[in-house]
Tab-separated table of C-alpha atoms in Angstrom:
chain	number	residue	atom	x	y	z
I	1	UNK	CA	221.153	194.875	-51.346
I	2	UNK	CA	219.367	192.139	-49.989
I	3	UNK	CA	219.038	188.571	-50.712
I	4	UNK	CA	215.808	186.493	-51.395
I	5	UNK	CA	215.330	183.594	-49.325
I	6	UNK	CA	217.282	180.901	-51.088
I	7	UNK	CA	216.550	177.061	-50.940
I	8	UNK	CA	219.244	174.884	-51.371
I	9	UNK	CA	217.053	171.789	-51.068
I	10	UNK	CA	215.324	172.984	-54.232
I	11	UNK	CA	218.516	171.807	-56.341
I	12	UNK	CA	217.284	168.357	-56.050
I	13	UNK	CA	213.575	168.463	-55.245
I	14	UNK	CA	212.063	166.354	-57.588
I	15	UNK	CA	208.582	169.055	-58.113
I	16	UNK	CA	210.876	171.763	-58.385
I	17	UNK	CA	213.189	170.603	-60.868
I	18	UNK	CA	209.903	169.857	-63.363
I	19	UNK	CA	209.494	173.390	-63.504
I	20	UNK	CA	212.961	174.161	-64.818
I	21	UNK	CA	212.760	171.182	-66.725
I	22	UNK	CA	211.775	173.180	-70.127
I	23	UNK	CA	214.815	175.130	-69.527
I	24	UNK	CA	217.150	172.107	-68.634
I	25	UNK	CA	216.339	170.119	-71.776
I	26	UNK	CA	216.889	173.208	-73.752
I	27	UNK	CA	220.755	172.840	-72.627
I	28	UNK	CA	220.579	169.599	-72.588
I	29	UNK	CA	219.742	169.615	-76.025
I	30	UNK	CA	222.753	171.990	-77.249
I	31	UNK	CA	225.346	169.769	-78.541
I	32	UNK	CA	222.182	167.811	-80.597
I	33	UNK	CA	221.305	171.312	-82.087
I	34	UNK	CA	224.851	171.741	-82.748
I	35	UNK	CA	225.125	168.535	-85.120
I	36	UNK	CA	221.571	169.062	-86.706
I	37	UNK	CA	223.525	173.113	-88.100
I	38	UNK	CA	226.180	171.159	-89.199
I	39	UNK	CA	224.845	168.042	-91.153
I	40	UNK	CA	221.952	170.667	-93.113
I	41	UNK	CA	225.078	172.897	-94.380
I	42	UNK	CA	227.191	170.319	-95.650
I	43	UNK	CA	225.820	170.533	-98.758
I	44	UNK	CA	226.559	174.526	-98.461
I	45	UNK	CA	230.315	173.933	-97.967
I	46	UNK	CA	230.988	172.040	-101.259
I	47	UNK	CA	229.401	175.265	-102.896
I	48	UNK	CA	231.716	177.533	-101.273
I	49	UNK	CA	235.281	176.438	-102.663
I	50	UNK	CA	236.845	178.677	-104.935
I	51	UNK	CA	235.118	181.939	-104.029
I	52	UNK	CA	237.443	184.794	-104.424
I	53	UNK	CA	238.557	186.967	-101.340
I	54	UNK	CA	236.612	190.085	-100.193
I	55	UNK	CA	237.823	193.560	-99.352
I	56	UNK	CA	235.936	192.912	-96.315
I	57	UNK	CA	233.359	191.303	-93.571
I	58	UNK	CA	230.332	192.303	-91.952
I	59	UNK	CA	228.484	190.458	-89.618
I	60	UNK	CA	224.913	191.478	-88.094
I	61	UNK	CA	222.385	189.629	-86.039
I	62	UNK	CA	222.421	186.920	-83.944
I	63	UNK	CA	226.236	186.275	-82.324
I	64	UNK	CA	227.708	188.513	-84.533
I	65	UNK	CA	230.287	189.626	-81.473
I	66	UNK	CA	230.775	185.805	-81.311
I	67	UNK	CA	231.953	185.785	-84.957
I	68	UNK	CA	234.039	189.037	-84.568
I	69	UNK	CA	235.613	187.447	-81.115
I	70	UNK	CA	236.763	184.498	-83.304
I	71	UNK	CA	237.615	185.962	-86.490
I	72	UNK	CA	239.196	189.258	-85.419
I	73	UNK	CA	242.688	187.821	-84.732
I	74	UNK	CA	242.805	185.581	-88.020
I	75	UNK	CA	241.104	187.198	-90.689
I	76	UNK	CA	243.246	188.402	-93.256
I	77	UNK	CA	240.533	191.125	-94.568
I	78	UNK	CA	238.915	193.759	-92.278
I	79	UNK	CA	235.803	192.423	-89.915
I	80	UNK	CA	233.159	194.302	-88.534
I	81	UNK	CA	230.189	193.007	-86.889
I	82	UNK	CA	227.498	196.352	-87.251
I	83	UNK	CA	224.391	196.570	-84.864
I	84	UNK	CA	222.174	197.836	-88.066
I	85	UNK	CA	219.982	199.047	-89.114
I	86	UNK	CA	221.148	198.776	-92.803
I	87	UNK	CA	224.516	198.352	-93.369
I	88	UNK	CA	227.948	201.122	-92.920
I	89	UNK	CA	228.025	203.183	-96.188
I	90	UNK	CA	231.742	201.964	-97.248
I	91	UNK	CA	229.932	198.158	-97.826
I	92	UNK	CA	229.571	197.344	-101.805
I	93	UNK	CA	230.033	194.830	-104.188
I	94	UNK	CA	233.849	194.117	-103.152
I	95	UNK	CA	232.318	192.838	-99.748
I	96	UNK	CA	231.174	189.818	-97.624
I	97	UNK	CA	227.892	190.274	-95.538
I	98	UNK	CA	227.446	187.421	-93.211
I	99	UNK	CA	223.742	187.643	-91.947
I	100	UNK	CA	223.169	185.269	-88.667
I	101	UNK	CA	219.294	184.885	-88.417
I	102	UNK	CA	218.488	181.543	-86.457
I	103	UNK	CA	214.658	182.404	-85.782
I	104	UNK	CA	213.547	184.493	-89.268
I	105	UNK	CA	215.709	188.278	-88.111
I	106	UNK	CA	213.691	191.200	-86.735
I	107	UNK	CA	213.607	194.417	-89.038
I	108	UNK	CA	216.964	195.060	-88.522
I	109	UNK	CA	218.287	192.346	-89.907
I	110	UNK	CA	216.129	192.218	-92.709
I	111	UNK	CA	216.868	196.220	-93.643
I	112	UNK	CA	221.094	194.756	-93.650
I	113	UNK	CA	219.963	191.877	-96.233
I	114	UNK	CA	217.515	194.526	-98.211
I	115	UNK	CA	220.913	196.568	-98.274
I	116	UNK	CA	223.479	193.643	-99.308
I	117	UNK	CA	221.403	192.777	-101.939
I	118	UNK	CA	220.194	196.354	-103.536
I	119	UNK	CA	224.207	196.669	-103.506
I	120	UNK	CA	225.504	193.417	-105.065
I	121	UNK	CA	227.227	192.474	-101.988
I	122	UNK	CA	227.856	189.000	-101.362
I	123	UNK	CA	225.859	187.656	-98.907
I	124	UNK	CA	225.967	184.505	-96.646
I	125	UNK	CA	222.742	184.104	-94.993
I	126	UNK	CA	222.234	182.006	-92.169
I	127	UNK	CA	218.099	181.945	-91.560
I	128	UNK	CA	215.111	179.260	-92.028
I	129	UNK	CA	214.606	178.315	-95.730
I	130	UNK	CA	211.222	178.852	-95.845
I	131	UNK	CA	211.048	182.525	-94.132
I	132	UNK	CA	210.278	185.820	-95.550
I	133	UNK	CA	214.332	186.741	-95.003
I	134	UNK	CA	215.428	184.131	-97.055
I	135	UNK	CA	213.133	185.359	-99.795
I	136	UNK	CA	214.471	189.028	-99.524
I	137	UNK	CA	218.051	187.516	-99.743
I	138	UNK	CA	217.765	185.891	-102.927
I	139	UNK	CA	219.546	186.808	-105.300
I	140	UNK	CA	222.985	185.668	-107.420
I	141	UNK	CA	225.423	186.476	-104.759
I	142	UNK	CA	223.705	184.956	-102.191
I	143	UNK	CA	224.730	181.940	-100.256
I	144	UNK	CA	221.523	180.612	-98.065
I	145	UNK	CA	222.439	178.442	-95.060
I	146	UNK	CA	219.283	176.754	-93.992
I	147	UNK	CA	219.017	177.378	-90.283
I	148	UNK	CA	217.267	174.250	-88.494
I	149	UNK	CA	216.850	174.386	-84.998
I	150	UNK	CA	216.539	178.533	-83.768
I	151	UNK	CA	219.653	177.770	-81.274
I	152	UNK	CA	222.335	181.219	-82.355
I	153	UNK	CA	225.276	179.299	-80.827
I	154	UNK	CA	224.946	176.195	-83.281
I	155	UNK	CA	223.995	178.555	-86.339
I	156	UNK	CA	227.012	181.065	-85.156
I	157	UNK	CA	229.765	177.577	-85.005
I	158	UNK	CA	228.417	176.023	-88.217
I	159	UNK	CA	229.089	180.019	-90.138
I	160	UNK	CA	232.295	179.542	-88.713
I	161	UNK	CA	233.165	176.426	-90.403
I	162	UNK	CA	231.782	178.141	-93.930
I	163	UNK	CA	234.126	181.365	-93.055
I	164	UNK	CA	237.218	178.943	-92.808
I	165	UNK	CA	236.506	176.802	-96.170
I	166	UNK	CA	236.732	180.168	-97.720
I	167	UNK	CA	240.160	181.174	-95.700
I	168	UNK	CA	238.370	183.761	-93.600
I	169	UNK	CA	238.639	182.176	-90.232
I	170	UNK	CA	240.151	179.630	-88.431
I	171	UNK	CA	239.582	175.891	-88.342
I	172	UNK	CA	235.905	175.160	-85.751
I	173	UNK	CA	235.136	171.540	-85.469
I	174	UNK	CA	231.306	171.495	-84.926
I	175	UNK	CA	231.477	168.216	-83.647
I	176	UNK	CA	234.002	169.041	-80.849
I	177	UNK	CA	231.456	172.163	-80.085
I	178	UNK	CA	228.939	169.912	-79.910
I	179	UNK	CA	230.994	167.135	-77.732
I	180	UNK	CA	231.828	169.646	-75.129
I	181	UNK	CA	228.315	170.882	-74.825
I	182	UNK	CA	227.271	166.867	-74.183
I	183	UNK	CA	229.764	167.381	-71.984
I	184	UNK	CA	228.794	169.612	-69.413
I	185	UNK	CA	225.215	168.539	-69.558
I	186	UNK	CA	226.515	165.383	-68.355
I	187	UNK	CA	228.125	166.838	-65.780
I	188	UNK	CA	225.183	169.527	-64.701
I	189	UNK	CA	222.077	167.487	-65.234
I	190	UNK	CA	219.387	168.004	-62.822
I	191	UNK	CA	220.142	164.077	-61.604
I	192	UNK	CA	223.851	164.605	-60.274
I	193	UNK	CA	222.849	165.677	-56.943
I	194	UNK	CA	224.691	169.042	-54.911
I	195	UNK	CA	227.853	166.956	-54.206
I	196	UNK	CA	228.338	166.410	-57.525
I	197	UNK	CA	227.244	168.730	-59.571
I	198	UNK	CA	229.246	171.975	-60.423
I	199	UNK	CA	226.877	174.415	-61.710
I	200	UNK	CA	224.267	173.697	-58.590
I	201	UNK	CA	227.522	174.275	-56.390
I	202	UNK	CA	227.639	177.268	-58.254
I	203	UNK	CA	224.308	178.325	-58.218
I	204	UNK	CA	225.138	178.130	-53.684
I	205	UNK	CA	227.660	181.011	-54.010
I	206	UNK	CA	225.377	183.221	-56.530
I	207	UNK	CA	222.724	183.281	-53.773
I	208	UNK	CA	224.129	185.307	-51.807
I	209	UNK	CA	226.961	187.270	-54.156
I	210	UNK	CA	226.520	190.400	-56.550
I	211	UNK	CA	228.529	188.921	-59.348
I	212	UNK	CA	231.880	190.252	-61.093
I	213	UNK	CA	232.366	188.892	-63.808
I	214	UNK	CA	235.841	188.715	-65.510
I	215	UNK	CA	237.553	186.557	-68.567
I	216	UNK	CA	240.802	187.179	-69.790
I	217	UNK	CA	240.673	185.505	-73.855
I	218	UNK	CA	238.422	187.919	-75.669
I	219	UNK	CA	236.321	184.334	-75.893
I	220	UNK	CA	236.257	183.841	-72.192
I	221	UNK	CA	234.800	187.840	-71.814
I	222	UNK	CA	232.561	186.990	-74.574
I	223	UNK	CA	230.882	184.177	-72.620
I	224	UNK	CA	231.054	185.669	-69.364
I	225	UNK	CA	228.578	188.922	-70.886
I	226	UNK	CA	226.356	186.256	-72.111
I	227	UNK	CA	226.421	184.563	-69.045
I	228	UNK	CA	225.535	187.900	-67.124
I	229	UNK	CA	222.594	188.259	-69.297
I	230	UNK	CA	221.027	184.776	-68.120
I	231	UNK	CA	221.798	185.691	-64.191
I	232	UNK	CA	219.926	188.837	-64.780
I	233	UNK	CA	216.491	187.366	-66.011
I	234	UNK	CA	216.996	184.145	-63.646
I	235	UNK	CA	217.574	186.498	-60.453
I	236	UNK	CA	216.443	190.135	-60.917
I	237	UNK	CA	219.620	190.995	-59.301
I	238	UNK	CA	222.888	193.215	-60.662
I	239	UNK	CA	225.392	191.137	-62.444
I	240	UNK	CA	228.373	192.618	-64.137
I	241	UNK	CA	230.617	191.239	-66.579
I	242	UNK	CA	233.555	193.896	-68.038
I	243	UNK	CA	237.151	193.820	-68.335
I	244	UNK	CA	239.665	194.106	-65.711
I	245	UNK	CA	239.875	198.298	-65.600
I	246	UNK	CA	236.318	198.324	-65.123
I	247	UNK	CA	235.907	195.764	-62.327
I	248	UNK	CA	238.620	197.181	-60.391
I	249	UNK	CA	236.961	199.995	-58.994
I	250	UNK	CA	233.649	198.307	-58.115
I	251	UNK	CA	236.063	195.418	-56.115
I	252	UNK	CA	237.957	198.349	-54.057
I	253	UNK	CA	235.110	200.206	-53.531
I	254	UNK	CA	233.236	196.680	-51.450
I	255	UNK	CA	233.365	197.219	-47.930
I	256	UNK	CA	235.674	194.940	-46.191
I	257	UNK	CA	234.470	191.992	-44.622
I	258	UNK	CA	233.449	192.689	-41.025
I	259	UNK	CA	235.693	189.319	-39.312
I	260	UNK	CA	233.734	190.424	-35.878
I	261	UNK	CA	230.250	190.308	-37.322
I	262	UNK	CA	227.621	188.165	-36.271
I	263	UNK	CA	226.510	185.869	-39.406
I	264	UNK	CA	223.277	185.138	-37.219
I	265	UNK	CA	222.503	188.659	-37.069
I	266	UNK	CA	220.584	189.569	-39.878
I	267	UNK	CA	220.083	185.587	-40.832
I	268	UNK	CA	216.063	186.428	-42.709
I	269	UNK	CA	217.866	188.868	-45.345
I	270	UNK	CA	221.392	188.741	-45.728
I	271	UNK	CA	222.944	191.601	-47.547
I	272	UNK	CA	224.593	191.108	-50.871
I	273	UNK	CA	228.436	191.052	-51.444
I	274	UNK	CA	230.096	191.413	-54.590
I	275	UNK	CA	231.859	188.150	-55.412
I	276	UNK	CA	234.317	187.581	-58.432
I	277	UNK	CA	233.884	184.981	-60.410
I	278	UNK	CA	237.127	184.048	-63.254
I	279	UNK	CA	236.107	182.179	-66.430
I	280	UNK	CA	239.347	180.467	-67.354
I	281	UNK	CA	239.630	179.140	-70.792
I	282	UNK	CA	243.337	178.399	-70.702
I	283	UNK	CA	244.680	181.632	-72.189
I	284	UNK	CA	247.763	182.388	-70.606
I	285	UNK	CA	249.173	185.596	-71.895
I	286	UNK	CA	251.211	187.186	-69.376
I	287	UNK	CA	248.324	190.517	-69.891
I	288	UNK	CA	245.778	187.949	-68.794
I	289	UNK	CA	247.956	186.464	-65.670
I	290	UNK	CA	248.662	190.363	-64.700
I	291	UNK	CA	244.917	190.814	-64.986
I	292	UNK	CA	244.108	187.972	-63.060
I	293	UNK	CA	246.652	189.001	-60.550
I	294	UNK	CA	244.988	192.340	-59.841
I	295	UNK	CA	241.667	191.358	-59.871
I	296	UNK	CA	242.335	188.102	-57.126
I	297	UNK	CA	244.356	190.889	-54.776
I	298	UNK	CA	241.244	193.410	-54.634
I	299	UNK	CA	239.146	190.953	-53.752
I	300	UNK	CA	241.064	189.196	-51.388
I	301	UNK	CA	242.099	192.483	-49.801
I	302	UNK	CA	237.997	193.441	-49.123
I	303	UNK	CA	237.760	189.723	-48.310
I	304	UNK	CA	235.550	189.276	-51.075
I	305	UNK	CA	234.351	185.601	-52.373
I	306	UNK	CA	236.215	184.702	-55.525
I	307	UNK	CA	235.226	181.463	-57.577
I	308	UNK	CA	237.023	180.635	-60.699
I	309	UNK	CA	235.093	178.381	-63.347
I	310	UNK	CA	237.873	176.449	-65.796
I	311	UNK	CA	237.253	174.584	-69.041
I	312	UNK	CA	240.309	174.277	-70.934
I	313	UNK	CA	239.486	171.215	-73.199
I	314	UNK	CA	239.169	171.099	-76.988
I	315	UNK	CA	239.529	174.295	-79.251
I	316	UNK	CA	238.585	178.001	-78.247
I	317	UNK	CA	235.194	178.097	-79.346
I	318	UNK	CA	234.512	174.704	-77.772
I	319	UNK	CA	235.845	176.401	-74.274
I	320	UNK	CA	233.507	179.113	-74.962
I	321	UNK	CA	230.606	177.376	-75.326
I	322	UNK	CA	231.185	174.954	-72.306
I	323	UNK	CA	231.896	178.175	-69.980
I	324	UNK	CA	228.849	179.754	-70.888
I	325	UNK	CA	226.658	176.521	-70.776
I	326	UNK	CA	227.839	175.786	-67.593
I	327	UNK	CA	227.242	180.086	-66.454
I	328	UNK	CA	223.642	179.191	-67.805
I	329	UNK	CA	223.113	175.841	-66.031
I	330	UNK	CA	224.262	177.848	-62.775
I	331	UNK	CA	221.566	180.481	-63.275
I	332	UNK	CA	218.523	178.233	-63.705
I	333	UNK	CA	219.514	176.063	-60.727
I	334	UNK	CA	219.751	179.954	-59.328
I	335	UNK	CA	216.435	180.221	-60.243
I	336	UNK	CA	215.200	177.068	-58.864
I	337	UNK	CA	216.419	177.759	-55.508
I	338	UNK	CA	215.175	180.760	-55.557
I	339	UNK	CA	211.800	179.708	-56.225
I	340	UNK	CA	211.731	181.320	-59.870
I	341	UNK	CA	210.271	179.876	-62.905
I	342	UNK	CA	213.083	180.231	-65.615
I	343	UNK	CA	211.999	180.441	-69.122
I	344	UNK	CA	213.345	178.064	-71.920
I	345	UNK	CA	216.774	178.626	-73.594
């Protein structure tokens, strides 16, 4: 495949940058969305002690998988997050139904809540106060968490806090969510020039890479599909996030590098290489470092670019959320140098 022109000059062209500047505050503005969640469901917590254990979970809508990728290993009932519509058949009034719907839900969500409640299910449900969701959900068993700002990441961390007052999930600090986020926006605002600035340094080696995707934590995987999703619209190229198994045939099957090739040769449109790029959240399993040992040797063997991205400050799901804001700020610098308008996050 072959590459669109890409200019690297465009990272910190001032006319350029206004276009992606919708975009840019949107990210920007993460760990501020984060803190808004949190402070409008304090009140919510206080009204949540006490409440008995269910047989089980379900999650649906918005960053469900996030909940499940957090809560599988440490919830002491069963967890499912279901795709709808509706809910699975087994789910009654012995059962938790945690609805994530930052913007209102689509049908599908609201068919799961029009379920919960026809079957006296407990329900937590995370949506806009004033929507017509929130209306359906009413009800005696139903816990209403008043989404404020449409962001699923902040709604998704600020459920999580609710899931561990009642001992379904571990401890999540918004505020450490929220501090990382601040974080990398500090560190990839559109003002740190190319030197300085990882995810425009990044956004170099996507232009002219397929990319592989891989992280080892189920967290780290998590945010590397999301991030694929962003490269996708940004580039209208291929990008592939999957476990280890799966990526190792597409990295043997690359071409090796041809060390005799002249670079100047086909200079106007470059073909494509696959490239692997390693989110490292600082799991260290010895499946992950076997993993990550495999993966590194096929690529090196094809002479394939490799680039890992590492955040391993503050708790899990404040490592997830840095990797995959700094995967996004990559993709609309991507964008940017590709000449793309990117649409707000």
């Amino acid at each position: 495949m072959s590459s669109e022109p890409f200019d690297d000059a465009l990272l910190d062209d001032e006319e350029a940058l206004a276009h992606a500047d919708p975009a840019l505050r949107g990210l920007a503005e993460a760990g501020a969305r984060v803190r808004r969640e949190a402070e409008a469901a304090k009140g919510v917590e206080q009204g949540l002690v006490g409440h008995g254990r269910p047989r089980a979970v379900v999650a649906v809508g918005a960053d469900a998988r996030l909940l499940r990728a957090v809560l599988e290993p440490w919830c002491p009932v069963p967890f499912v997050a279901w795709p709808g519509p509706g809910l699975p058949g087994w789910v009654g009034a012995l059962d938790l139904v945690v609805v994530l719907a930052p913007t209102g839900g689509d049908a599908e969500t609201a068919s799961a809540v029009h379920d919960a409640v026809r079957r006296g299910t407990t329900v937590f449900l995370a949506c806009p106060g004033e929507s017509p969701l929130a209306e359906a959900g009413q009800g005696r068993d139903t816990t209403l968490v008043p989404a404020q700002t449409g962001d699923p990441l902040a709604l998704a961390v600020v459920v999580l806090q609710l899931l561990h007052v009642v001992e379904l999930g571990p401890e999540v600090s918004a505020e450490s969510v929220a501090m990382a986020l601040d974080d990398v926006a500090s560190r990839c605002s559109p003002y740190a020039d190319l030197a300085a600035n990882p995810a425009k340094d990044l956004a170099l080696v996507l232009a002219e890479a397929l990319p592989l995707i891989w992280g080892g934590s189920v967290l780290a995987a998590r945010a590397g599909r999301r991030v694929v999703e962003t490269l996708r619209g940004a580039s209208n190229r291929p990008a592939l996030a999957a476990d280890a198994d799966h990526l190792m045939p597409v990295l043997e099957g690359a071409a090796p590098r041809d060390v005799f090739a002249d670079p100047f040769a086909d200079s106007e449109a470059p073909t494509l290489r696959p490239a692997l790029f390693i989110l490292d959240d600082g799991a260290q399993q010895p499946t992950i470092r076997e993993a990550r040992g495999r993966l590194l040797a096929a690529a090196e063997s094809r002479g394939l670019h490799v680039r890992t991205l590492t955040w391993n400050e503050g708790p899990e799901v404040a490592r997830y959320a840095a990797l995959q804001s700094l995967g996004t700020y990559a993709a609309i610098y991507l964008a940017v140098g590709l000449g793309r308008y990117f649409p707000p996050t």
